[in-house]
Coordinates of C-alpha atoms in Angstrom, one line a residue:
X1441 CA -27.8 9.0 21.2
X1442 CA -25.5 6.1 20.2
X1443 CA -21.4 6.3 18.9
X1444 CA -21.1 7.4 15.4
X1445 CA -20.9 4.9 12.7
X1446 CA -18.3 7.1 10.5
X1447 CA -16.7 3.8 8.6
X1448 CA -20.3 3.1 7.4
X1449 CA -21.0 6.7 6.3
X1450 CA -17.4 6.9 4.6
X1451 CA -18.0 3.6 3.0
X1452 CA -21.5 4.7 1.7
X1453 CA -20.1 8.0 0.5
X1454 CA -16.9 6.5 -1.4
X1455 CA -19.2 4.6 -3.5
X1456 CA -21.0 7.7 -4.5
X1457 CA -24.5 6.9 -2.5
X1458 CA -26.4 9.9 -0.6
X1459 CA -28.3 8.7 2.6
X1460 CA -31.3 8.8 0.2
X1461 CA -30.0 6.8 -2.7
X1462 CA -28.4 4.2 -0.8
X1463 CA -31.9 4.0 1.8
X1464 CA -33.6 3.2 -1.8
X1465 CA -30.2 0.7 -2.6
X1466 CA -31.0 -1.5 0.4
X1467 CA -34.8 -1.0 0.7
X1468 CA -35.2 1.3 3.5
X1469 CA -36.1 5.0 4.3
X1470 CA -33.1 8.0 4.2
X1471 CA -34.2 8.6 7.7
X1472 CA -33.4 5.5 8.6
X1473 CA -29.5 5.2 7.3
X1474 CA -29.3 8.4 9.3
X1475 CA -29.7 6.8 12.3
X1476 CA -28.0 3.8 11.4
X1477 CA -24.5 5.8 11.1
X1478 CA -25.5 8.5 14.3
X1479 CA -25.6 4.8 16.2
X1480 CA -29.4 5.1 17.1
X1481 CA -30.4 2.1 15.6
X1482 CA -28.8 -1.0 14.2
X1483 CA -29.2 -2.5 11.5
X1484 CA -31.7 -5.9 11.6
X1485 CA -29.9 -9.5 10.6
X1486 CA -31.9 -10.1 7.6
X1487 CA -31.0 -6.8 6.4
X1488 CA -27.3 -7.4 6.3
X1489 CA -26.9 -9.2 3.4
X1490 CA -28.5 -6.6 1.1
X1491 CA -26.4 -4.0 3.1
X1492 CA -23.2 -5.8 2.0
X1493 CA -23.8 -6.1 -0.9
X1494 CA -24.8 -2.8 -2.1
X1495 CA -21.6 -1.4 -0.1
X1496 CA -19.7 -4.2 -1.5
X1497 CA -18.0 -5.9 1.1
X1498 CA -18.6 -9.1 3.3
X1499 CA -20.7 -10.0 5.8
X1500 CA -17.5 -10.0 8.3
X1501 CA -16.3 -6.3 7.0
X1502 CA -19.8 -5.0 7.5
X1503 CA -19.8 -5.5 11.2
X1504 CA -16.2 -3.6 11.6
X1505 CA -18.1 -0.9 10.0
X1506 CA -20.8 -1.3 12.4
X1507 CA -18.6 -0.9 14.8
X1508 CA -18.9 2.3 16.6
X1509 CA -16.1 5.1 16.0
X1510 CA -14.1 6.3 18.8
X1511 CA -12.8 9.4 19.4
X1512 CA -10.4 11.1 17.2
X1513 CA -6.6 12.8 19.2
X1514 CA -6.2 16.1 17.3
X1515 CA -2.1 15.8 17.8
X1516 CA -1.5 11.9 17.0
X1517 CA 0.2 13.2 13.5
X1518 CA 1.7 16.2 14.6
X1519 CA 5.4 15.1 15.1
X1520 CA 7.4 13.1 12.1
X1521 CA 6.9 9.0 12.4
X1522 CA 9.8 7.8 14.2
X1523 CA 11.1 3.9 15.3
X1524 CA 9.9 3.3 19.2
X1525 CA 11.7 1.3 21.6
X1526 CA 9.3 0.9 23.8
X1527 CA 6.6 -1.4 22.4
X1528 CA 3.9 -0.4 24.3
X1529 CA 4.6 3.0 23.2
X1530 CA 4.9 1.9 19.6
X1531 CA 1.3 0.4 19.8
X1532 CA -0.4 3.5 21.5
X1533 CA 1.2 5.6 18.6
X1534 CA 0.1 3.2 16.3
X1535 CA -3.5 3.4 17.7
X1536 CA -3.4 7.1 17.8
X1537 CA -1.9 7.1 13.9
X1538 CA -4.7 4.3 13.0
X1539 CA -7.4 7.0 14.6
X1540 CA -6.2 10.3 13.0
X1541 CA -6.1 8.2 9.6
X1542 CA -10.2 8.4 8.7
X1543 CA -9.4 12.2 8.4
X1544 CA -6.0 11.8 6.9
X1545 CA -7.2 12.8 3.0
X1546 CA -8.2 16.6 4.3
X1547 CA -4.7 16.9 6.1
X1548 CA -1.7 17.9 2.9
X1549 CA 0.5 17.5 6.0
X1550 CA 0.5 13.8 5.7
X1551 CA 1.4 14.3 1.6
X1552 CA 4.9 15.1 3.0
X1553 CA 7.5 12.8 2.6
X1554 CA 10.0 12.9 6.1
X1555 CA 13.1 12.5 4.6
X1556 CA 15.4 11.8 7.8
X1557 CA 13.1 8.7 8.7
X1558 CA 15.3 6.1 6.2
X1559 CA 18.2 6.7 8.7
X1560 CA 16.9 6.5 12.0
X1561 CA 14.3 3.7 10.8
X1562 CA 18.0 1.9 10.1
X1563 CA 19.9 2.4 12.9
X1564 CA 17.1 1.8 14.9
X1565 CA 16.6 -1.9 13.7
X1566 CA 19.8 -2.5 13.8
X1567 CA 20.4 -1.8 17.1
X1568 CA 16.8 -2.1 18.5
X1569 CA 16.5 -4.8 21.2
X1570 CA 12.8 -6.6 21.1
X1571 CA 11.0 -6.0 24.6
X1572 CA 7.6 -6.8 25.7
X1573 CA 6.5 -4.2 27.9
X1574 CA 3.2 -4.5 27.0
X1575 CA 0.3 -4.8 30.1
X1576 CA -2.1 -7.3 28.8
X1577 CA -5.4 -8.5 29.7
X1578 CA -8.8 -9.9 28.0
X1579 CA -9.2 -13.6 26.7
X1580 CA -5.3 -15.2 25.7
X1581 CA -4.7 -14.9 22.2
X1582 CA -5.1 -17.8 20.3
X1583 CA -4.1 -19.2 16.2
X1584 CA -7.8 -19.0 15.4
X1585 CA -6.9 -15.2 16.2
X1586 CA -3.6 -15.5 13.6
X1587 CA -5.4 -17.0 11.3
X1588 CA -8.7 -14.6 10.9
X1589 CA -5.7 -11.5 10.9
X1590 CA -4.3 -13.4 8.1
X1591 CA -7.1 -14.2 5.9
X1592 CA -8.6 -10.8 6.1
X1593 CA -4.8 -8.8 5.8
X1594 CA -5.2 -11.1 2.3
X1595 CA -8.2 -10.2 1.4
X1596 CA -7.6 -6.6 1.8
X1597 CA -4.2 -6.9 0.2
X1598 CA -5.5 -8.5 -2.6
X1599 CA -8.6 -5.8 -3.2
X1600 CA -6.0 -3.1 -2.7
X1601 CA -4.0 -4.3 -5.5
X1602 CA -7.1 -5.0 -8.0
X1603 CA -8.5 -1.9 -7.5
X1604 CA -6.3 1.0 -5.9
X1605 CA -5.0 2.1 -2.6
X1606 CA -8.5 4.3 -2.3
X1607 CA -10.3 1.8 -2.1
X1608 CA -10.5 -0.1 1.5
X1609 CA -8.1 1.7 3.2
X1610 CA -10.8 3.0 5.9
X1611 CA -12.5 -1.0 5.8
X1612 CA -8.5 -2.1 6.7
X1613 CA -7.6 1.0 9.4
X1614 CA -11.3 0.0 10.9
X1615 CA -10.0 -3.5 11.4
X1616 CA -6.4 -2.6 12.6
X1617 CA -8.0 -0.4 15.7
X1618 CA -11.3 -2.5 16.0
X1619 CA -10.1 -6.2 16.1
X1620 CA -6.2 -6.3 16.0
X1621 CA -4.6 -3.9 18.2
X1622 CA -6.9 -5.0 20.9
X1623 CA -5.6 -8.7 20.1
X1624 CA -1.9 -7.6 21.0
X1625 CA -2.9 -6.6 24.2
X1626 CA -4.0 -10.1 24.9
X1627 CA -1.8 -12.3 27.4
X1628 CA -0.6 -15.4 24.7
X1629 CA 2.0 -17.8 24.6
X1630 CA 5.5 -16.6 23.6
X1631 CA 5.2 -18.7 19.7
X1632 CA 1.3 -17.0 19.8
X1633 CA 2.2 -13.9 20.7
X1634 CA 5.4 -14.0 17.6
X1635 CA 2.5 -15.1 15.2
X1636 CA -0.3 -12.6 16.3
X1637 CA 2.9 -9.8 16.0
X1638 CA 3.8 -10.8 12.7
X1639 CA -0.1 -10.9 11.3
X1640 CA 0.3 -7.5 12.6
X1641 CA 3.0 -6.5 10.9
X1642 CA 1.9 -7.7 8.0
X1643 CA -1.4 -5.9 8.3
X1644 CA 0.1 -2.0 9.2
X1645 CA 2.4 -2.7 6.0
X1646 CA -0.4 -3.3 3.5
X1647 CA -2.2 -0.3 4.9
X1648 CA 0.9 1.8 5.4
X1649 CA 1.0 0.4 1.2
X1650 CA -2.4 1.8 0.7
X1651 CA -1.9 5.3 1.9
X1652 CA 1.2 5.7 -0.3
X1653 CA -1.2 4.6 -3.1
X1654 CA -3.1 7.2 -1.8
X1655 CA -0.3 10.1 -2.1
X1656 CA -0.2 10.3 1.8
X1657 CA 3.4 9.8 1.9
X1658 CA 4.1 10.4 5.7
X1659 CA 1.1 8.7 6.7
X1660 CA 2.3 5.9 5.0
X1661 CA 6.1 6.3 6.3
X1662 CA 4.1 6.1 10.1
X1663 CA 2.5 2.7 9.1
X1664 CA 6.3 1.3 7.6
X1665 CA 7.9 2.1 10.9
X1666 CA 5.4 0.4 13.1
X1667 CA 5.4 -2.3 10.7
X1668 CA 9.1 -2.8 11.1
X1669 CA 8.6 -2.5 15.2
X1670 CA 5.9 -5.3 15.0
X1671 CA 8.0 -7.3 12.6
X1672 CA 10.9 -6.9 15.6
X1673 CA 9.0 -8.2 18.2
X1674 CA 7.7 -11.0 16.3
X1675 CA 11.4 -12.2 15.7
X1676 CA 11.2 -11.9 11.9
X1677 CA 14.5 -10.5 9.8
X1678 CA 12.8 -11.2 6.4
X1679 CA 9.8 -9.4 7.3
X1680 CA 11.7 -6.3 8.1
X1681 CA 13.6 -6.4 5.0
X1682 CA 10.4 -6.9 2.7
X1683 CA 9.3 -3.5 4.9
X1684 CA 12.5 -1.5 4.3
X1685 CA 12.2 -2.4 0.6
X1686 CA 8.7 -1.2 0.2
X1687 CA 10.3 2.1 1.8
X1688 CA 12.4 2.3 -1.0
X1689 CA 10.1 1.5 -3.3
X1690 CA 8.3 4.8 -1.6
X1691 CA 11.6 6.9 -1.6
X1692 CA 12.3 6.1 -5.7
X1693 CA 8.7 6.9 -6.2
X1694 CA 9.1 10.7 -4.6
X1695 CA 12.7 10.9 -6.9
X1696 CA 14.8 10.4 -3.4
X1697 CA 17.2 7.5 -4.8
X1698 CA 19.8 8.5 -2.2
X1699 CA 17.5 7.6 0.6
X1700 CA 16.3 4.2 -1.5
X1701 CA 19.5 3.3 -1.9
X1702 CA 19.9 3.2 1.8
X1703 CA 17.1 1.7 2.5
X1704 CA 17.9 -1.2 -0.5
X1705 CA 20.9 -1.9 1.1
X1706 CA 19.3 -2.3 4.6
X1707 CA 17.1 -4.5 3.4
X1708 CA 19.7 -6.5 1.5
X1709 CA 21.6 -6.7 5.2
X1710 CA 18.4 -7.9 7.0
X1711 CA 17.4 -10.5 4.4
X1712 CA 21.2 -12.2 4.3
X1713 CA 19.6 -13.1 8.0
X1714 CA 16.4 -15.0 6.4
X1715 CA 16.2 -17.5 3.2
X1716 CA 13.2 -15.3 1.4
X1717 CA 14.6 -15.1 -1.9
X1718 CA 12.0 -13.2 -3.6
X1719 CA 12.8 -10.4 -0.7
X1720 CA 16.6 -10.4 -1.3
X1721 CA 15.7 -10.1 -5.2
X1722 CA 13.3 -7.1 -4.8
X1723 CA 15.9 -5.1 -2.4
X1724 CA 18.8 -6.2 -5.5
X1725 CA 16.8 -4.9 -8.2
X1726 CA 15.7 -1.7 -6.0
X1727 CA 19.5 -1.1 -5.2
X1728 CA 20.1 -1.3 -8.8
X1729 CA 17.5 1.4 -9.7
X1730 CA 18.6 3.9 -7.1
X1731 CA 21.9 3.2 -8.5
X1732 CA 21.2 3.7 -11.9
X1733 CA 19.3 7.2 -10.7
X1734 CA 22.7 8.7 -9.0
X1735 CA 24.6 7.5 -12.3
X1736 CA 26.1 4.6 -10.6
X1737 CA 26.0 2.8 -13.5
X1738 CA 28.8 -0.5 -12.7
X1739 CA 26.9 -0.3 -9.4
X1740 CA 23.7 -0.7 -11.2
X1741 CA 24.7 -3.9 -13.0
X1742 CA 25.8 -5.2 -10.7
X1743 CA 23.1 -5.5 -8.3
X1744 CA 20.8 -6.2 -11.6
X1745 CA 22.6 -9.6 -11.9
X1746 CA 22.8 -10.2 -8.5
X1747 CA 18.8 -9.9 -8.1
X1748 CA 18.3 -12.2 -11.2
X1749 CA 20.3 -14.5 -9.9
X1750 CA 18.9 -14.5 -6.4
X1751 CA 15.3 -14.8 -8.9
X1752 CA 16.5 -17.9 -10.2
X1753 CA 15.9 -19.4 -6.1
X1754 CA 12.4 -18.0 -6.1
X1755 CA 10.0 -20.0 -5.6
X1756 CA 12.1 -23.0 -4.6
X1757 CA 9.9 -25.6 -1.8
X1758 CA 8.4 -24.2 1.3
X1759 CA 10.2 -21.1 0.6
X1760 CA 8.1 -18.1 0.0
X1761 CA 5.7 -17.3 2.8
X1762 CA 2.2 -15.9 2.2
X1763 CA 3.4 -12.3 2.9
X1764 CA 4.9 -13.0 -0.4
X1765 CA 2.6 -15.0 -2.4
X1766 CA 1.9 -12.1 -4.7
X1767 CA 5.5 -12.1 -5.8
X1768 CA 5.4 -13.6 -9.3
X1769 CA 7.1 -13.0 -12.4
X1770 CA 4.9 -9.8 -13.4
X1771 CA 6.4 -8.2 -10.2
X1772 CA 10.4 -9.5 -11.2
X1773 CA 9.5 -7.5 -14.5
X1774 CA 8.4 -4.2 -12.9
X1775 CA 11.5 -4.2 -10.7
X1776 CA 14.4 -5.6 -13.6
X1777 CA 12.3 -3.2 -16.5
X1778 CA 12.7 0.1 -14.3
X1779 CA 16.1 -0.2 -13.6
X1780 CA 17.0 -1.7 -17.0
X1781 CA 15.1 1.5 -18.0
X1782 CA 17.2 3.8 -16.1
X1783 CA 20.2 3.6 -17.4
X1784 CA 18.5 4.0 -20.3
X1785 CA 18.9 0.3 -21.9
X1786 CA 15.7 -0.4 -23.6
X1787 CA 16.6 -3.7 -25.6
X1788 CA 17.6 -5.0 -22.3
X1789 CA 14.1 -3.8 -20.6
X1790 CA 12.1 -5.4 -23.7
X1791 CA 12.0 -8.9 -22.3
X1792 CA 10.8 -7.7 -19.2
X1793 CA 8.4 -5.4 -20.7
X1794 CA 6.7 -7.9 -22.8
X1795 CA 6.1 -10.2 -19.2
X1796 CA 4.5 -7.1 -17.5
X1797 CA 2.5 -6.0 -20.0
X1798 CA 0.9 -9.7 -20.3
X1799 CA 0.6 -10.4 -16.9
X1800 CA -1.4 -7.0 -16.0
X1801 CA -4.7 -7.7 -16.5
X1802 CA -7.0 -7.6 -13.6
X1803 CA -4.6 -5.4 -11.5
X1804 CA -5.7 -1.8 -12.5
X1805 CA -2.4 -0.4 -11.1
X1806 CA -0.4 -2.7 -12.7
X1807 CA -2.1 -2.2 -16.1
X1808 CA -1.1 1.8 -15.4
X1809 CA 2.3 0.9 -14.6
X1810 CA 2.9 -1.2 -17.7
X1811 CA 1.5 0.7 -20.1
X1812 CA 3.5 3.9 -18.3
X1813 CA 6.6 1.8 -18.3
X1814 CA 6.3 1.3 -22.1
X1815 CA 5.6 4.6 -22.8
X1816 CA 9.3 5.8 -20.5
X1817 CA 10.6 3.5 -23.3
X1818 CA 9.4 5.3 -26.4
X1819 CA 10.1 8.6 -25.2
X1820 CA 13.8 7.3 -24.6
X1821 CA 13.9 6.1 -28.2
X1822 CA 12.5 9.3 -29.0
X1823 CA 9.3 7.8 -30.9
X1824 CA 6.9 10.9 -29.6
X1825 CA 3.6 8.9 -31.4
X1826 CA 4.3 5.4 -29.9
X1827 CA 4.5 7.1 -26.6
X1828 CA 1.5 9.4 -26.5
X1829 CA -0.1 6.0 -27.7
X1830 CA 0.9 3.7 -24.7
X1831 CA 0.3 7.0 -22.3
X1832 CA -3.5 7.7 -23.3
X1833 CA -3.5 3.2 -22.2
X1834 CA -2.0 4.4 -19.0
X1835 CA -4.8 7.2 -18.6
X1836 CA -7.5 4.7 -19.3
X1837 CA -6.4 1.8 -16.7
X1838 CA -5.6 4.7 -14.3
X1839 CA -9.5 6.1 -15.0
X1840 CA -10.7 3.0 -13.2
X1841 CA -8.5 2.9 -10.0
X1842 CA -9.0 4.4 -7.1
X1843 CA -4.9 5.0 -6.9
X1844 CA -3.7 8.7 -7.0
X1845 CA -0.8 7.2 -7.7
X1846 CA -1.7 6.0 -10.8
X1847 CA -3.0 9.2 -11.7
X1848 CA 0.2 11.1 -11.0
X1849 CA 1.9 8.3 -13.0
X1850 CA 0.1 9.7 -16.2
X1851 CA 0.4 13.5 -15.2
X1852 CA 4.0 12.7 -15.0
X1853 CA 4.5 11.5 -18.7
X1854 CA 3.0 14.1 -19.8
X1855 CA 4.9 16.7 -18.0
X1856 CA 7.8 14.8 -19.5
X1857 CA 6.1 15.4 -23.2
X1858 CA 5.8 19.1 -22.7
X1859 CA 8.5 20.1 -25.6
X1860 CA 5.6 18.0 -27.5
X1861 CA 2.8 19.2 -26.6
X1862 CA 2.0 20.8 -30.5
X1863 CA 1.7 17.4 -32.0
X1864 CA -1.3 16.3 -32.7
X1865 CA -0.7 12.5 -30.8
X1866 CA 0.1 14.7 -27.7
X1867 CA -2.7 17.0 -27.4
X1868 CA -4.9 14.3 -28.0
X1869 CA -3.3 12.3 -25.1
X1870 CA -3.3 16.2 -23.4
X1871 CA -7.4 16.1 -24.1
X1872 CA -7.9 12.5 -22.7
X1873 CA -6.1 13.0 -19.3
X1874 CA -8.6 16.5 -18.8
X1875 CA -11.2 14.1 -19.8
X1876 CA -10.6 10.8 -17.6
X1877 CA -8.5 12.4 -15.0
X1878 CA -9.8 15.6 -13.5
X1879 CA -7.4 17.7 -11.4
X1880 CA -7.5 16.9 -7.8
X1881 CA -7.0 19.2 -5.2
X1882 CA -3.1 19.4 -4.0

């Protein structure tokens, strides 16, 4: 008997195919899938194309899930994620974390935000020292290596954000353990080996991204931190902030603005160190939510200016790197609209809204968060109607993502509506959610 092929049975169940079904997708017998995921028998080159197709992915992401699956440690999750020193032990966590993840759904565990992480993640890359002590061996690395981690951490980022965090998580974590951790194991120069690190980086972040998506808060919060020790070792302040601000992004999300506001201002501090201005406006404009949410207001509006003026560099020559390059005005809107939002100023959020709301096509999660964001600001001018309205657009974007997230964005405006719930406009947006949105187990 061969390894186990469990990314290609995930893959094949996720899109709602049974070994049978999918057999008859590709042109083969149910028999034969079996032994295709138990590892008896590999699929023959002509048949690939078909196969990728029906699975919906390319010919490049079929063969990681080809790849046979390795053993999963029972224990890698069991302790809270925490910042390592040691690099090598950073990467053998991050291996063991990457491993774990495939079962990660069935595990409420990983749901669990760890809410002492903002603080030692802090202090820890503050004070942190970078030190290879990593034993390598294999081919060198090379930039033909930097550059396939790059284009596929893109393409991954940018299916992530089109259709949920849901989605390709299991494609990504098969292509972290499969292709890249491998690759920083490999002797390189000391400029390859600061590349190949920050590819890395960039890589755990967007899957660390995914699993928040996903409602898997700590697994996510493991993904952040070895993000941030990758981002370390590859030399690269602005990368780290970009990370601490996505952590507060995470923190505001869960209703923890003390620990976003820490973890705005950390990234504020690294990015003084770097000339990303897109990063230094997104940890501005976080700062001034978390602000707003422990009634800060003067704090508040203050870092509101000071992220619109740092927006007014954005974009500026050779500037924003491609780590960044989905940072557009769309993304300026959903930072400045939720903090203009809460403190509760909805003429000042209009502008802002208006840009989101026409810039969200094609990006399910942004359609959700639009439509939600224009919904907080009927509710606050107490128009119950308009409200319900832009909620049952949220529930309808959110039907077609493969984001929990999104999901729990819509149950949350209507927990919000519950003094409302005998109006008609209510129980109508009540009747959709049942409808598109069925309950999913805590």
């Amino acid at each position: 008997m061969g390894d186990r092929r469990d990314a290609l049975a995930a893959r094949r169940e996720q899109l709602g195919y049974t070994q049978e079904s999918f057999g008859r997708a590709v042109g083969v017998e149910f028999s034969t899938v079996g032994r295709w995921e138990r590892g008896d028998l590999t699929p023959q080159p002509y048949r690939r194309p078909r196969i990728a197709q029906v699975l919906k992915v390319s010919l490049a992401e079929l063969e990681i899930l080809l790849s046979p699956s390795r053993p999963v440690p029972s224990s890698a999750l069991t302790t809270s994620p925490r910042y390592a020193q040691s690099l090598d032990d950073a990467l053998r966590t991050l291996e063991a974390v990457a491993h774990v993840d495939n079962g990660a759904a069935t595990k409420p565990g990983m749901r669990v935000f760890e809410g002492r992480l903002p603080a030692q993640a802090v202090r820890a890359w503050r004070f942190g020292a970078a030190a290879f002590d990593v034993p390598t061996d294999g081919a060198p690395a090379s930039i033909r290596d930097i550059d396939e981690i790059k284009a596929t951490t893109t393409a991954l980022d940018r299916l992530d954000r089109q259709f949920g965090g849901d989605y390709c998580r299991g494609l990504a974590v098969k292509y972290l353990t499969d292709r890249v951790l491998p690759a920083l194991r490999s002797p390189a120069s000391d400029s390859v080996r600061r590349e190949l690190f920050q590819a890395s980086a960039v890589l755990a972040e967007v899957i660390g991204y995914m699993a928040y998506d996903s409602q898997l808060h700590r697994l996510a919060q493991h993904y952040f931190i070895h993000s941030l020790r990758l981002a370390k070792e590859a030399g690269n302040p602005a990368y780290g902030s970009f990370v601490f601000a996505t952590m507060s992004h995470q923190a505001l999300y869960l209703d923890r603005p003390d620990q976003a506001l820490t973890l705005a201002r950390a990234a504020q501090e690294t990015a003084s160190s770097g000339s990303v201005a897109a990063v230094k406006t997104e940890a501005a404009m976080l700062e001034a939510t978390a602000s707003a949410a422990l009634g800060d207001h003067s704090g508040s509006t203050e870092a509101l200016r000071r992220g619109e003026k740092s927006y007014d560099h954005h974009g500026a020559a050779d500037e924003t790197p491609y780590w960044m390059a989905h940072w557009d005005d769309a993304v300026f809107a959903s930072f400045a609209s939720s903090a203009w939002l809460e403190l509760g100023d909805v003429r000042a959020a209009e502008p802002y809204l208006q840009v989101l709301s026409d810039k969200a096509q094609g990006q399910v999660r942004r359609e959700v968060f639009a439509a939600g964001q224009r919904a907080k600001a009927a509710l606050l001018e107490q128009d119950v109607e308009r409200c319900a309205h832009y909620g049952t657009m949220a529930a309808e974007a959110a039907a077609a993502a493969n984001s929990k997230r999104s999901h729990h964005i819509v149950r949350d405006l209507l927990g919000q509506l519950e003094g409302h719930r005998q109006l008609r406009p209510v129980r109508e947006l009540t009747e959709t959610v049942a409808t598109l949105l069925p309950s999913e187990a805590p």
